[in-house]
Amino acid sequence: MKTATLNKGKEDKYFNQYPLVEAEDIFKSDVLNEGDLFQLKTSTDVYIATCYVGRQHKGLGWVLTYDTNEEINEDYFQKQFALALEERQYFYNVDGTNAFRLFNGEGDGIGGLTIDNYDGHLLVQWYSEGIYAYRSLIISAITAIFDYNSIYEKTRFKHERIQSGFVLGDAPEFPIIMEENHTFYNVHLDDGPMTGIFLDQKEVRKKLRDYYATNRNILNLFSYTGAFSVIAAQEAKTTTSVDLANRSRILTEENFGINGIDPNTQQIFVMDTFDFFKYAKRHQLSYDTIVIDPPSFARRKNKTFSVMKDYDKLITGALELLNKNGTLILSTNHSMFSLKSFKNMIKRTLKDVGVEFDLDEVMGLPKDFKTHLHYKPSKYLKVVFITVKH
């Protein structure tokens, strides 16, 4: 097996089970190609772990096992999947919800791989060519461990000859309708990089409906398919959804429709968020709860948006539309934006504009999105609830 030797002084990090092998920590190695197995060793040639090459961001690859004798074969993948399945049994029996994450990358022991369950239709996501090199073993292990109606896959890396789509089983007609917190959403597993719903936000959506929507006017920015709006509409006075993508309108209208809500009773704008701020001010629109859940990075014509640099502008723009004692639900999934930094940015921005506020609560990933104790980026979702006192 190939080897990679760490720079002196980097050993403790990996002995403490840090799962991502960072390229800058390697002193020397054999020639490592995507998918190669290699032993990670100290500068004194002591074995630490067996890893695979799967380049993501600063990572060279991911740790698979700390047992020098363990083989990486179908039995290995079956064992990891069986452990994950045992921990997810609860989610098969949640009333009113039939979609959840079955396997969550490094949190479940294999970085670069996720598996989601949409009412028996499984979606496998590959985050590097390296993990994709084990596709046949992984698909075979999935069929041995998980019950399924169909299996689909999406690649999260660029490769001109590798296509996402149907793998095996009984292919359904899309969209399929999934249920979450007694609310229904259309899902496409074979249409582009996204499915129509972000499963990691399910508890946040429920919190919005149960505590921050009743008799309120709701503004949902970067609304995508309107998931926050649809669940809030069950209790709210009005909802307003804003997203730049042309498809957002029809997808949002369809989600309202399958929940028995006439989309014509709700406001939907296909518009840049900052342009909407200007529009809303001109028309004297105001809201009691504003949800802000932007992409980490976006480019439009000659404009760019970065969560790390520009989130404060979203907050200040939203404040001008927020009613007295209104709520901001501020969310980011940027893995490098720590919760501490995110909270500090929020507090600093609110103090700079001179408003009093209460930080009501902080939410993160639901339990089916298992995280890694020693890898902070696995806790990527941060959601902060703020009540602004005018």
mmCIF file of C-alpha atoms in Angstrom:
data_model
loop_
_atom_site.group_PDB
_atom_site.id
_atom_site.type_symbol
_atom_site.label_atom_id
_atom_site.label_comp_id
_atom_site.label_asym_id
_atom_site.label_seq_id
_atom_site.Cartn_x
_atom_site.Cartn_y
_atom_site.Cartn_z
ATOM 1 C CA MET A 1 0.000 0.000 0.000
ATOM 2 C CA LYS A 2 1.143 3.548 -0.710
ATOM 3 C CA THR A 3 2.194 5.804 2.141
ATOM 4 C CA ALA A 4 2.101 9.484 3.084
ATOM 5 C CA THR A 5 4.378 10.808 5.804
ATOM 6 C CA LEU A 6 3.367 13.724 7.980
ATOM 7 C CA ASN A 7 5.432 16.781 8.742
ATOM 8 C CA LYS A 8 6.938 16.539 12.194
ATOM 9 C CA GLY A 9 4.602 18.001 14.793
ATOM 10 C CA LYS A 10 1.383 17.161 12.929
ATOM 11 C CA GLU A 11 0.935 13.719 14.484
ATOM 12 C CA ASP A 12 -1.254 14.568 17.483
ATOM 13 C CA LYS A 13 -3.987 16.001 15.303
ATOM 14 C CA TYR A 14 -4.440 12.685 13.512
ATOM 15 C CA PHE A 15 -3.866 10.488 16.552
ATOM 16 C CA ASN A 16 -6.820 12.436 17.997
ATOM 17 C CA GLN A 17 -8.875 11.167 15.017
ATOM 18 C CA TYR A 18 -9.016 14.265 12.850
ATOM 19 C CA PRO A 19 -10.671 12.742 9.742
ATOM 20 C CA LEU A 20 -9.513 14.980 6.883
ATOM 21 C CA VAL A 21 -5.946 14.483 5.656
ATOM 22 C CA GLU A 22 -4.847 18.013 4.807
ATOM 23 C CA ALA A 23 -2.384 18.340 1.955
ATOM 24 C CA GLU A 24 -0.255 20.925 3.755
ATOM 25 C CA ASP A 25 0.393 18.452 6.588
ATOM 26 C CA ILE A 26 2.149 15.957 4.305
ATOM 27 C CA PHE A 27 5.965 15.974 4.212
ATOM 28 C CA LYS A 28 6.356 13.329 1.493
ATOM 29 C CA SER A 29 4.293 10.646 -0.174
ATOM 30 C CA ASP A 30 4.154 8.167 -2.989
ATOM 31 C CA VAL A 31 2.399 9.336 -6.140
ATOM 32 C CA LEU A 32 -1.227 9.499 -5.010
ATOM 33 C CA ASN A 33 -4.060 9.347 -7.532
ATOM 34 C CA GLU A 34 -7.767 9.767 -6.870
ATOM 35 C CA GLY A 35 -9.125 6.687 -5.115
ATOM 36 C CA ASP A 36 -5.755 5.321 -4.015
ATOM 37 C CA LEU A 37 -5.529 3.823 -0.550
ATOM 38 C CA PHE A 38 -2.577 4.931 1.515
ATOM 39 C CA GLN A 39 -1.225 4.573 5.003
ATOM 40 C CA LEU A 40 -0.775 7.800 6.942
ATOM 41 C CA LYS A 41 2.400 7.656 9.004
ATOM 42 C CA THR A 42 4.351 9.849 11.402
ATOM 43 C CA SER A 43 7.777 11.253 10.608
ATOM 44 C CA THR A 44 9.174 8.280 12.543
ATOM 45 C CA ASP A 45 7.263 5.771 10.384
ATOM 46 C CA VAL A 46 4.539 4.956 12.947
ATOM 47 C CA TYR A 47 1.199 3.924 11.423
ATOM 48 C CA ILE A 48 -1.755 6.197 12.182
ATOM 49 C CA ALA A 49 -4.556 5.334 9.757
ATOM 50 C CA THR A 50 -5.551 3.960 6.376
ATOM 51 C CA CYS A 51 -7.004 6.640 4.109
ATOM 52 C CA TYR A 52 -8.211 7.155 0.575
ATOM 53 C CA VAL A 53 -7.302 9.949 -1.835
ATOM 54 C CA GLY A 54 -10.322 12.150 -2.481
ATOM 55 C CA ARG A 55 -9.363 15.765 -2.995
ATOM 56 C CA GLN A 56 -11.828 18.285 -1.568
ATOM 57 C CA HIS A 57 -10.841 21.873 -0.853
ATOM 58 C CA LYS A 58 -7.620 21.683 1.205
ATOM 59 C CA GLY A 59 -8.006 17.976 1.809
ATOM 60 C CA LEU A 60 -5.926 15.272 0.179
ATOM 61 C CA GLY A 61 -8.332 12.595 1.354
ATOM 62 C CA TRP A 62 -10.169 11.040 4.277
ATOM 63 C CA VAL A 63 -9.371 8.535 7.013
ATOM 64 C CA LEU A 64 -11.239 5.233 6.628
ATOM 65 C CA THR A 65 -9.865 3.139 9.494
ATOM 66 C CA TYR A 66 -7.335 3.216 12.316
ATOM 67 C CA ASP A 67 -6.861 -0.558 12.142
ATOM 68 C CA THR A 68 -3.840 -1.496 10.036
ATOM 69 C CA ASN A 69 -5.326 -4.934 9.399
ATOM 70 C CA GLU A 70 -8.754 -3.806 8.209
ATOM 71 C CA GLU A 71 -9.396 -4.280 4.516
ATOM 72 C CA ILE A 72 -11.336 -1.697 2.541
ATOM 73 C CA ASN A 73 -13.781 -3.920 0.708
ATOM 74 C CA GLU A 74 -17.525 -4.409 0.457
ATOM 75 C CA ASP A 75 -17.664 -5.845 3.983
ATOM 76 C CA TYR A 76 -16.076 -2.632 5.273
ATOM 77 C CA PHE A 77 -18.745 -0.475 3.621
ATOM 78 C CA GLN A 78 -21.526 -2.790 4.781
ATOM 79 C CA LYS A 79 -20.300 -2.474 8.352
ATOM 80 C CA GLN A 80 -20.272 1.347 8.186
ATOM 81 C CA PHE A 81 -23.735 1.437 6.641
ATOM 82 C CA ALA A 82 -25.151 -1.010 9.189
ATOM 83 C CA LEU A 83 -23.930 1.179 12.052
ATOM 84 C CA ALA A 84 -25.466 4.256 10.421
ATOM 85 C CA LEU A 85 -28.755 2.442 9.846
ATOM 86 C CA GLU A 86 -28.930 1.374 13.480
ATOM 87 C CA GLU A 87 -28.564 5.007 14.556
ATOM 88 C CA ARG A 88 -31.306 6.142 12.129
ATOM 89 C CA GLN A 89 -34.051 3.707 13.187
ATOM 90 C CA TYR A 90 -35.858 6.484 15.040
ATOM 91 C CA PHE A 91 -36.280 8.488 11.828
ATOM 92 C CA TYR A 92 -38.166 5.681 10.112
ATOM 93 C CA ASN A 93 -40.925 6.105 12.697
ATOM 94 C CA VAL A 94 -41.362 9.877 12.937
ATOM 95 C CA ASP A 95 -45.008 10.771 12.361
ATOM 96 C CA GLY A 96 -45.435 13.171 9.464
ATOM 97 C CA THR A 97 -41.850 12.919 8.162
ATOM 98 C CA ASN A 98 -40.507 10.412 5.638
ATOM 99 C CA ALA A 99 -37.257 11.987 4.413
ATOM 100 C CA PHE A 100 -33.946 12.114 6.288
ATOM 101 C CA ARG A 101 -30.209 11.546 5.946
ATOM 102 C CA LEU A 102 -29.127 7.917 6.218
ATOM 103 C CA PHE A 103 -25.365 8.430 6.037
ATOM 104 C CA ASN A 104 -23.518 11.681 6.613
ATOM 105 C CA GLY A 105 -19.945 11.586 5.360
ATOM 106 C CA GLU A 106 -17.209 11.902 7.957
ATOM 107 C CA GLY A 107 -19.814 11.933 10.726
ATOM 108 C CA ASP A 108 -20.538 8.299 9.885
ATOM 109 C CA GLY A 109 -16.943 7.393 9.090
ATOM 110 C CA ILE A 110 -16.538 7.975 5.345
ATOM 111 C CA GLY A 111 -15.855 11.541 4.286
ATOM 112 C CA GLY A 112 -17.015 12.540 0.831
ATOM 113 C CA LEU A 113 -20.137 10.348 0.750
ATOM 114 C CA THR A 114 -23.736 11.005 1.778
ATOM 115 C CA ILE A 115 -26.952 8.999 1.412
ATOM 116 C CA ASP A 116 -30.419 10.514 1.784
ATOM 117 C CA ASN A 117 -33.740 8.694 2.059
ATOM 118 C CA TYR A 118 -36.764 10.279 0.372
ATOM 119 C CA ASP A 119 -39.605 7.933 1.323
ATOM 120 C CA GLY A 120 -37.704 4.875 0.126
ATOM 121 C CA HIS A 121 -35.930 6.547 -2.779
ATOM 122 C CA LEU A 122 -32.238 6.829 -1.922
ATOM 123 C CA LEU A 123 -29.923 9.557 -3.174
ATOM 124 C CA VAL A 124 -26.174 8.866 -3.068
ATOM 125 C CA GLN A 125 -23.926 11.917 -3.380
ATOM 126 C CA TRP A 126 -20.246 11.630 -4.327
ATOM 127 C CA TYR A 127 -18.027 14.573 -3.400
ATOM 128 C CA SER A 128 -14.799 13.540 -5.150
ATOM 129 C CA GLU A 129 -13.497 11.275 -7.869
ATOM 130 C CA GLY A 130 -11.710 9.414 -5.102
ATOM 131 C CA ILE A 131 -14.814 8.153 -3.339
ATOM 132 C CA TYR A 132 -16.481 7.558 -6.703
ATOM 133 C CA ALA A 133 -13.694 5.059 -7.443
ATOM 134 C CA TYR A 134 -15.390 2.798 -4.852
ATOM 135 C CA ARG A 135 -18.798 3.166 -6.475
ATOM 136 C CA SER A 136 -19.408 -0.500 -7.291
ATOM 137 C CA LEU A 137 -18.477 -1.641 -3.765
ATOM 138 C CA ILE A 138 -20.565 1.104 -2.169
ATOM 139 C CA ILE A 139 -23.664 0.551 -4.306
ATOM 140 C CA SER A 140 -23.477 -3.187 -3.624
ATOM 141 C CA ALA A 141 -23.147 -2.520 0.129
ATOM 142 C CA ILE A 142 -26.102 -0.104 0.028
ATOM 143 C CA THR A 143 -28.336 -2.716 -1.569
ATOM 144 C CA ALA A 144 -27.289 -5.240 1.081
ATOM 145 C CA ILE A 145 -28.012 -2.992 4.086
ATOM 146 C CA PHE A 146 -30.741 -0.481 3.226
ATOM 147 C CA ASP A 147 -34.316 -1.058 2.096
ATOM 148 C CA TYR A 148 -35.106 0.995 -1.003
ATOM 149 C CA ASN A 149 -37.504 1.480 -3.882
ATOM 150 C CA SER A 150 -34.919 3.139 -6.087
ATOM 151 C CA ILE A 151 -31.375 4.496 -5.923
ATOM 152 C CA TYR A 152 -30.198 7.697 -7.607
ATOM 153 C CA GLU A 153 -26.832 9.422 -7.516
ATOM 154 C CA LYS A 154 -25.414 12.925 -7.878
ATOM 155 C CA THR A 155 -21.758 13.787 -8.404
ATOM 156 C CA ARG A 156 -20.486 16.878 -6.608
ATOM 157 C CA PHE A 157 -17.260 17.035 -8.607
ATOM 158 C CA LYS A 158 -16.707 17.990 -12.235
ATOM 159 C CA HIS A 159 -16.089 15.189 -14.708
ATOM 160 C CA GLU A 160 -17.271 15.320 -18.303
ATOM 161 C CA ARG A 161 -17.772 11.559 -18.633
ATOM 162 C CA ILE A 162 -19.526 10.841 -15.315
ATOM 163 C CA GLN A 163 -23.266 11.457 -15.229
ATOM 164 C CA SER A 164 -25.665 11.756 -12.313
ATOM 165 C CA GLY A 165 -29.014 9.983 -12.360
ATOM 166 C CA PHE A 166 -30.771 6.654 -11.955
ATOM 167 C CA VAL A 167 -28.805 3.688 -10.577
ATOM 168 C CA LEU A 168 -31.257 0.844 -9.922
ATOM 169 C CA GLY A 169 -34.650 -0.146 -8.507
ATOM 170 C CA ASP A 170 -38.095 0.972 -9.608
ATOM 171 C CA ALA A 171 -37.718 4.441 -11.095
ATOM 172 C CA PRO A 172 -40.557 6.728 -9.974
ATOM 173 C CA GLU A 173 -42.179 9.530 -11.918
ATOM 174 C CA PHE A 174 -40.769 12.858 -10.766
ATOM 175 C CA PRO A 175 -41.513 14.900 -8.860
ATOM 176 C CA ILE A 176 -42.127 12.596 -5.935
ATOM 177 C CA ILE A 177 -43.902 14.080 -2.935
ATOM 178 C CA MET A 178 -42.108 13.815 0.395
ATOM 179 C CA GLU A 179 -43.509 14.714 3.796
ATOM 180 C CA GLU A 180 -41.736 16.656 6.500
ATOM 181 C CA ASN A 181 -43.382 17.857 9.701
ATOM 182 C CA HIS A 182 -46.816 17.145 8.151
ATOM 183 C CA THR A 183 -45.960 19.407 5.209
ATOM 184 C CA PHE A 184 -45.465 18.220 1.633
ATOM 185 C CA TYR A 185 -42.745 19.104 -0.862
ATOM 186 C CA ASN A 186 -41.972 18.121 -4.443
ATOM 187 C CA VAL A 187 -38.609 16.431 -4.913
ATOM 188 C CA HIS A 188 -36.597 15.724 -8.063
ATOM 189 C CA LEU A 189 -33.679 13.298 -7.745
ATOM 190 C CA ASP A 190 -32.743 13.392 -11.431
ATOM 191 C CA ASP A 191 -32.770 17.086 -12.289
ATOM 192 C CA GLY A 192 -29.595 19.090 -11.700
ATOM 193 C CA PRO A 193 -27.516 19.388 -8.548
ATOM 194 C CA MET A 194 -30.351 20.074 -6.068
ATOM 195 C CA THR A 195 -33.447 18.092 -5.133
ATOM 196 C CA GLY A 196 -35.948 20.811 -4.215
ATOM 197 C CA ILE A 197 -35.512 20.618 -0.441
ATOM 198 C CA PHE A 198 -32.615 20.993 1.996
ATOM 199 C CA LEU A 199 -33.165 18.249 4.564
ATOM 200 C CA ASP A 200 -30.733 19.790 7.054
ATOM 201 C CA GLN A 201 -33.197 22.668 7.695
ATOM 202 C CA LYS A 202 -36.175 20.545 8.748
ATOM 203 C CA GLU A 203 -36.016 21.445 12.448
ATOM 204 C CA VAL A 204 -35.568 25.132 11.610
ATOM 205 C CA ARG A 205 -38.647 25.054 9.376
ATOM 206 C CA LYS A 206 -40.638 23.454 12.177
ATOM 207 C CA LYS A 207 -39.405 26.086 14.651
ATOM 208 C CA LEU A 208 -40.500 28.843 12.255
ATOM 209 C CA ARG A 209 -44.010 27.410 11.945
ATOM 210 C CA ASP A 210 -44.483 26.622 15.634
ATOM 211 C CA TYR A 211 -43.044 29.794 17.200
ATOM 212 C CA TYR A 212 -42.404 32.575 14.681
ATOM 213 C CA ALA A 213 -45.239 32.434 12.118
ATOM 214 C CA THR A 214 -48.607 32.695 13.865
ATOM 215 C CA ASN A 215 -50.485 35.783 12.643
ATOM 216 C CA ARG A 216 -47.248 37.174 11.251
ATOM 217 C CA ASN A 217 -46.174 38.530 7.875
ATOM 218 C CA ILE A 218 -43.256 36.362 6.763
ATOM 219 C CA LEU A 219 -40.473 37.299 4.344
ATOM 220 C CA ASN A 220 -38.397 34.405 3.003
ATOM 221 C CA LEU A 221 -35.227 35.546 1.221
ATOM 222 C CA PHE A 222 -33.226 33.223 -1.074
ATOM 223 C CA SER A 223 -36.383 31.150 -0.972
ATOM 224 C CA TYR A 224 -35.466 28.522 -3.629
ATOM 225 C CA THR A 225 -38.603 26.311 -3.781
ATOM 226 C CA GLY A 226 -40.335 28.162 -0.954
ATOM 227 C CA ALA A 227 -39.959 25.519 1.757
ATOM 228 C CA PHE A 228 -39.871 28.024 4.626
ATOM 229 C CA SER A 229 -42.803 29.906 3.130
ATOM 230 C CA VAL A 230 -44.928 26.799 2.631
ATOM 231 C CA ILE A 231 -44.619 25.593 6.221
ATOM 232 C CA ALA A 232 -45.036 29.123 7.614
ATOM 233 C CA ALA A 233 -48.191 29.732 5.546
ATOM 234 C CA GLN A 234 -50.060 27.222 7.710
ATOM 235 C CA GLU A 235 -49.999 29.777 10.553
ATOM 236 C CA ALA A 236 -48.976 33.119 9.022
ATOM 237 C CA LYS A 237 -51.014 36.083 7.842
ATOM 238 C CA THR A 238 -48.982 36.309 4.648
ATOM 239 C CA THR A 239 -45.787 34.943 3.147
ATOM 240 C CA THR A 240 -43.461 36.603 0.666
ATOM 241 C CA SER A 241 -40.826 34.536 -1.142
ATOM 242 C CA VAL A 242 -37.879 36.121 -2.948
ATOM 243 C CA ASP A 243 -35.373 34.307 -5.157
ATOM 244 C CA LEU A 244 -33.378 35.292 -8.219
ATOM 245 C CA ALA A 245 -33.802 31.977 -10.078
ATOM 246 C CA ASN A 246 -36.524 31.992 -12.718
ATOM 247 C CA ARG A 247 -37.567 28.453 -11.773
ATOM 248 C CA SER A 248 -38.230 29.472 -8.183
ATOM 249 C CA ARG A 249 -41.701 30.827 -8.923
ATOM 250 C CA ILE A 250 -43.179 27.704 -10.482
ATOM 251 C CA LEU A 251 -41.484 25.384 -7.976
ATOM 252 C CA THR A 252 -42.765 27.469 -5.067
ATOM 253 C CA GLU A 253 -46.268 27.626 -6.524
ATOM 254 C CA GLU A 254 -46.276 23.832 -6.904
ATOM 255 C CA ASN A 255 -45.242 23.341 -3.284
ATOM 256 C CA PHE A 256 -48.035 25.614 -2.112
ATOM 257 C CA GLY A 257 -50.454 23.735 -4.321
ATOM 258 C CA ILE A 258 -49.716 20.248 -3.000
ATOM 259 C CA ASN A 259 -50.384 21.588 0.516
ATOM 260 C CA GLY A 260 -53.808 22.919 -0.463
ATOM 261 C CA ILE A 261 -52.676 26.555 -0.390
ATOM 262 C CA ASP A 262 -53.641 28.763 -3.305
ATOM 263 C CA PRO A 263 -50.319 30.285 -4.465
ATOM 264 C CA ASN A 264 -52.202 33.363 -5.626
ATOM 265 C CA THR A 265 -52.800 34.191 -1.967
ATOM 266 C CA GLN A 266 -49.030 34.404 -1.385
ATOM 267 C CA GLN A 267 -46.418 36.830 -2.701
ATOM 268 C CA ILE A 268 -43.602 35.464 -4.882
ATOM 269 C CA PHE A 269 -40.872 37.666 -6.382
ATOM 270 C CA VAL A 270 -38.232 36.553 -8.869
ATOM 271 C CA MET A 271 -35.720 39.204 -7.939
ATOM 272 C CA ASP A 272 -32.275 39.829 -6.503
ATOM 273 C CA THR A 273 -32.529 40.237 -2.723
ATOM 274 C CA PHE A 274 -30.860 43.636 -2.639
ATOM 275 C CA ASP A 275 -33.140 44.853 -5.431
ATOM 276 C CA PHE A 276 -36.102 43.580 -3.416
ATOM 277 C CA PHE A 277 -34.959 45.610 -0.400
ATOM 278 C CA LYS A 278 -35.214 48.735 -2.564
ATOM 279 C CA TYR A 279 -38.574 47.660 -3.982
ATOM 280 C CA ALA A 280 -40.011 46.922 -0.545
ATOM 281 C CA LYS A 281 -38.906 50.293 0.831
ATOM 282 C CA ARG A 282 -40.486 52.120 -2.109
ATOM 283 C CA HIS A 283 -43.754 50.279 -1.530
ATOM 284 C CA GLN A 284 -43.573 50.572 2.273
ATOM 285 C CA LEU A 285 -43.670 46.806 2.813
ATOM 286 C CA SER A 286 -42.848 45.430 6.247
ATOM 287 C CA TYR A 287 -42.614 42.039 7.921
ATOM 288 C CA ASP A 288 -42.717 40.422 11.344
ATOM 289 C CA THR A 289 -40.351 37.507 10.614
ATOM 290 C CA ILE A 290 -37.590 37.538 8.002
ATOM 291 C CA VAL A 291 -35.724 34.382 7.035
ATOM 292 C CA ILE A 292 -32.278 34.902 5.499
ATOM 293 C CA ASP A 293 -30.624 31.717 4.209
ATOM 294 C CA PRO A 294 -28.243 32.704 1.382
ATOM 295 C CA PRO A 295 -25.796 30.575 -0.608
ATOM 296 C CA SER A 296 -22.218 30.769 0.591
ATOM 297 C CA PHE A 297 -21.151 32.354 -2.678
ATOM 298 C CA ALA A 298 -22.998 33.605 -5.737
ATOM 299 C CA ARG A 299 -22.118 35.486 -8.904
ATOM 300 C CA ARG A 300 -24.541 37.489 -11.030
ATOM 301 C CA LYS A 301 -23.281 39.447 -14.033
ATOM 302 C CA ASN A 302 -20.740 41.869 -12.591
ATOM 303 C CA LYS A 303 -21.780 41.272 -8.951
ATOM 304 C CA THR A 304 -20.534 38.722 -6.480
ATOM 305 C CA PHE A 305 -21.931 37.772 -3.083
ATOM 306 C CA SER A 306 -19.931 36.132 -0.313
ATOM 307 C CA VAL A 307 -21.424 35.124 3.031
ATOM 308 C CA MET A 308 -18.155 35.882 4.805
ATOM 309 C CA LYS A 309 -17.996 39.450 3.450
ATOM 310 C CA ASP A 310 -21.568 40.470 2.686
ATOM 311 C CA TYR A 311 -23.931 38.895 5.233
ATOM 312 C CA ASP A 312 -23.952 42.108 7.275
ATOM 313 C CA LYS A 313 -25.481 43.935 4.293
ATOM 314 C CA LEU A 314 -28.352 41.441 4.258
ATOM 315 C CA ILE A 315 -29.007 42.122 7.940
ATOM 316 C CA THR A 316 -28.994 45.897 7.576
ATOM 317 C CA GLY A 317 -31.253 45.672 4.521
ATOM 318 C CA ALA A 318 -33.698 43.404 6.356
ATOM 319 C CA LEU A 319 -33.802 45.654 9.422
ATOM 320 C CA GLU A 320 -35.346 48.437 7.350
ATOM 321 C CA LEU A 321 -38.280 46.124 6.571
ATOM 322 C CA LEU A 322 -38.716 44.582 10.025
ATOM 323 C CA ASN A 323 -41.676 45.511 12.219
ATOM 324 C CA LYS A 324 -41.420 46.311 15.920
ATOM 325 C CA ASN A 325 -40.381 43.263 17.968
ATOM 326 C CA GLY A 326 -39.836 41.365 14.749
ATOM 327 C CA THR A 327 -37.645 38.297 14.313
ATOM 328 C CA LEU A 328 -34.642 37.674 12.085
ATOM 329 C CA ILE A 329 -33.858 34.022 11.360
ATOM 330 C CA LEU A 330 -30.259 34.148 10.153
ATOM 331 C CA SER A 331 -28.762 31.038 8.601
ATOM 332 C CA THR A 332 -25.534 29.991 6.896
ATOM 333 C CA ASN A 333 -24.164 26.635 5.777
ATOM 334 C CA HIS A 334 -20.644 27.941 5.124
ATOM 335 C CA SER A 335 -18.414 25.362 6.833
ATOM 336 C CA MET A 336 -15.560 27.839 7.333
ATOM 337 C CA PHE A 337 -17.789 30.468 8.988
ATOM 338 C CA SER A 338 -17.629 29.349 12.611
ATOM 339 C CA LEU A 339 -20.604 29.784 14.912
ATOM 340 C CA LYS A 340 -18.572 32.154 17.082
ATOM 341 C CA SER A 341 -17.626 34.321 14.100
ATOM 342 C CA PHE A 342 -21.174 34.249 12.726
ATOM 343 C CA LYS A 343 -22.675 35.338 16.065
ATOM 344 C CA ASN A 344 -20.057 38.046 16.495
ATOM 345 C CA MET A 345 -20.800 39.406 13.023
ATOM 346 C CA ILE A 346 -24.531 39.491 13.802
ATOM 347 C CA LYS A 347 -24.042 41.245 17.143
ATOM 348 C CA ARG A 348 -21.584 43.750 15.691
ATOM 349 C CA THR A 349 -23.881 44.587 12.779
ATOM 350 C CA LEU A 350 -26.905 45.132 15.024
ATOM 351 C CA LYS A 351 -24.936 47.249 17.482
ATOM 352 C CA ASP A 352 -23.448 49.357 14.677
ATOM 353 C CA VAL A 353 -26.939 50.366 13.515
ATOM 354 C CA GLY A 354 -28.011 51.059 17.090
ATOM 355 C CA VAL A 355 -30.809 48.543 17.628
ATOM 356 C CA GLU A 356 -31.549 46.621 20.792
ATOM 357 C CA PHE A 357 -32.017 42.915 20.361
ATOM 358 C CA ASP A 358 -32.321 39.558 22.089
ATOM 359 C CA LEU A 359 -30.525 36.473 20.806
ATOM 360 C CA ASP A 360 -33.361 33.998 21.301
ATOM 361 C CA GLU A 361 -31.701 30.737 20.334
ATOM 362 C CA VAL A 362 -29.197 28.985 18.098
ATOM 363 C CA MET A 363 -29.873 25.878 16.042
ATOM 364 C CA GLY A 364 -27.635 23.558 14.050
ATOM 365 C CA LEU A 365 -27.885 20.277 12.212
ATOM 366 C CA PRO A 366 -30.563 17.705 13.068
ATOM 367 C CA LYS A 367 -29.411 14.404 14.559
ATOM 368 C CA ASP A 368 -29.658 12.440 11.322
ATOM 369 C CA PHE A 369 -26.893 14.738 10.010
ATOM 370 C CA LYS A 370 -24.348 13.115 12.305
ATOM 371 C CA THR A 371 -21.255 15.257 12.827
ATOM 372 C CA HIS A 372 -17.646 14.429 13.683
ATOM 373 C CA LEU A 373 -16.518 15.259 17.204
ATOM 374 C CA HIS A 374 -13.027 16.319 16.112
ATOM 375 C CA TYR A 375 -13.859 18.100 12.851
ATOM 376 C CA LYS A 376 -15.627 21.430 13.337
ATOM 377 C CA PRO A 377 -16.542 21.979 9.649
ATOM 378 C CA SER A 378 -18.876 18.971 9.900
ATOM 379 C CA LYS A 379 -21.113 21.214 12.046
ATOM 380 C CA TYR A 380 -21.591 23.505 9.069
ATOM 381 C CA LEU A 381 -25.160 24.728 9.654
ATOM 382 C CA LYS A 382 -25.634 27.705 11.958
ATOM 383 C CA VAL A 383 -29.036 29.335 12.496
ATOM 384 C CA VAL A 384 -29.466 32.280 14.875
ATOM 385 C CA PHE A 385 -32.859 33.639 15.957
ATOM 386 C CA ILE A 386 -32.871 37.345 16.833
ATOM 387 C CA THR A 387 -35.733 39.454 18.193
ATOM 388 C CA VAL A 388 -35.127 43.120 17.390
ATOM 389 C CA LYS A 389 -36.616 45.617 19.821
ATOM 390 C CA HIS A 390 -37.405 48.942 18.129
#
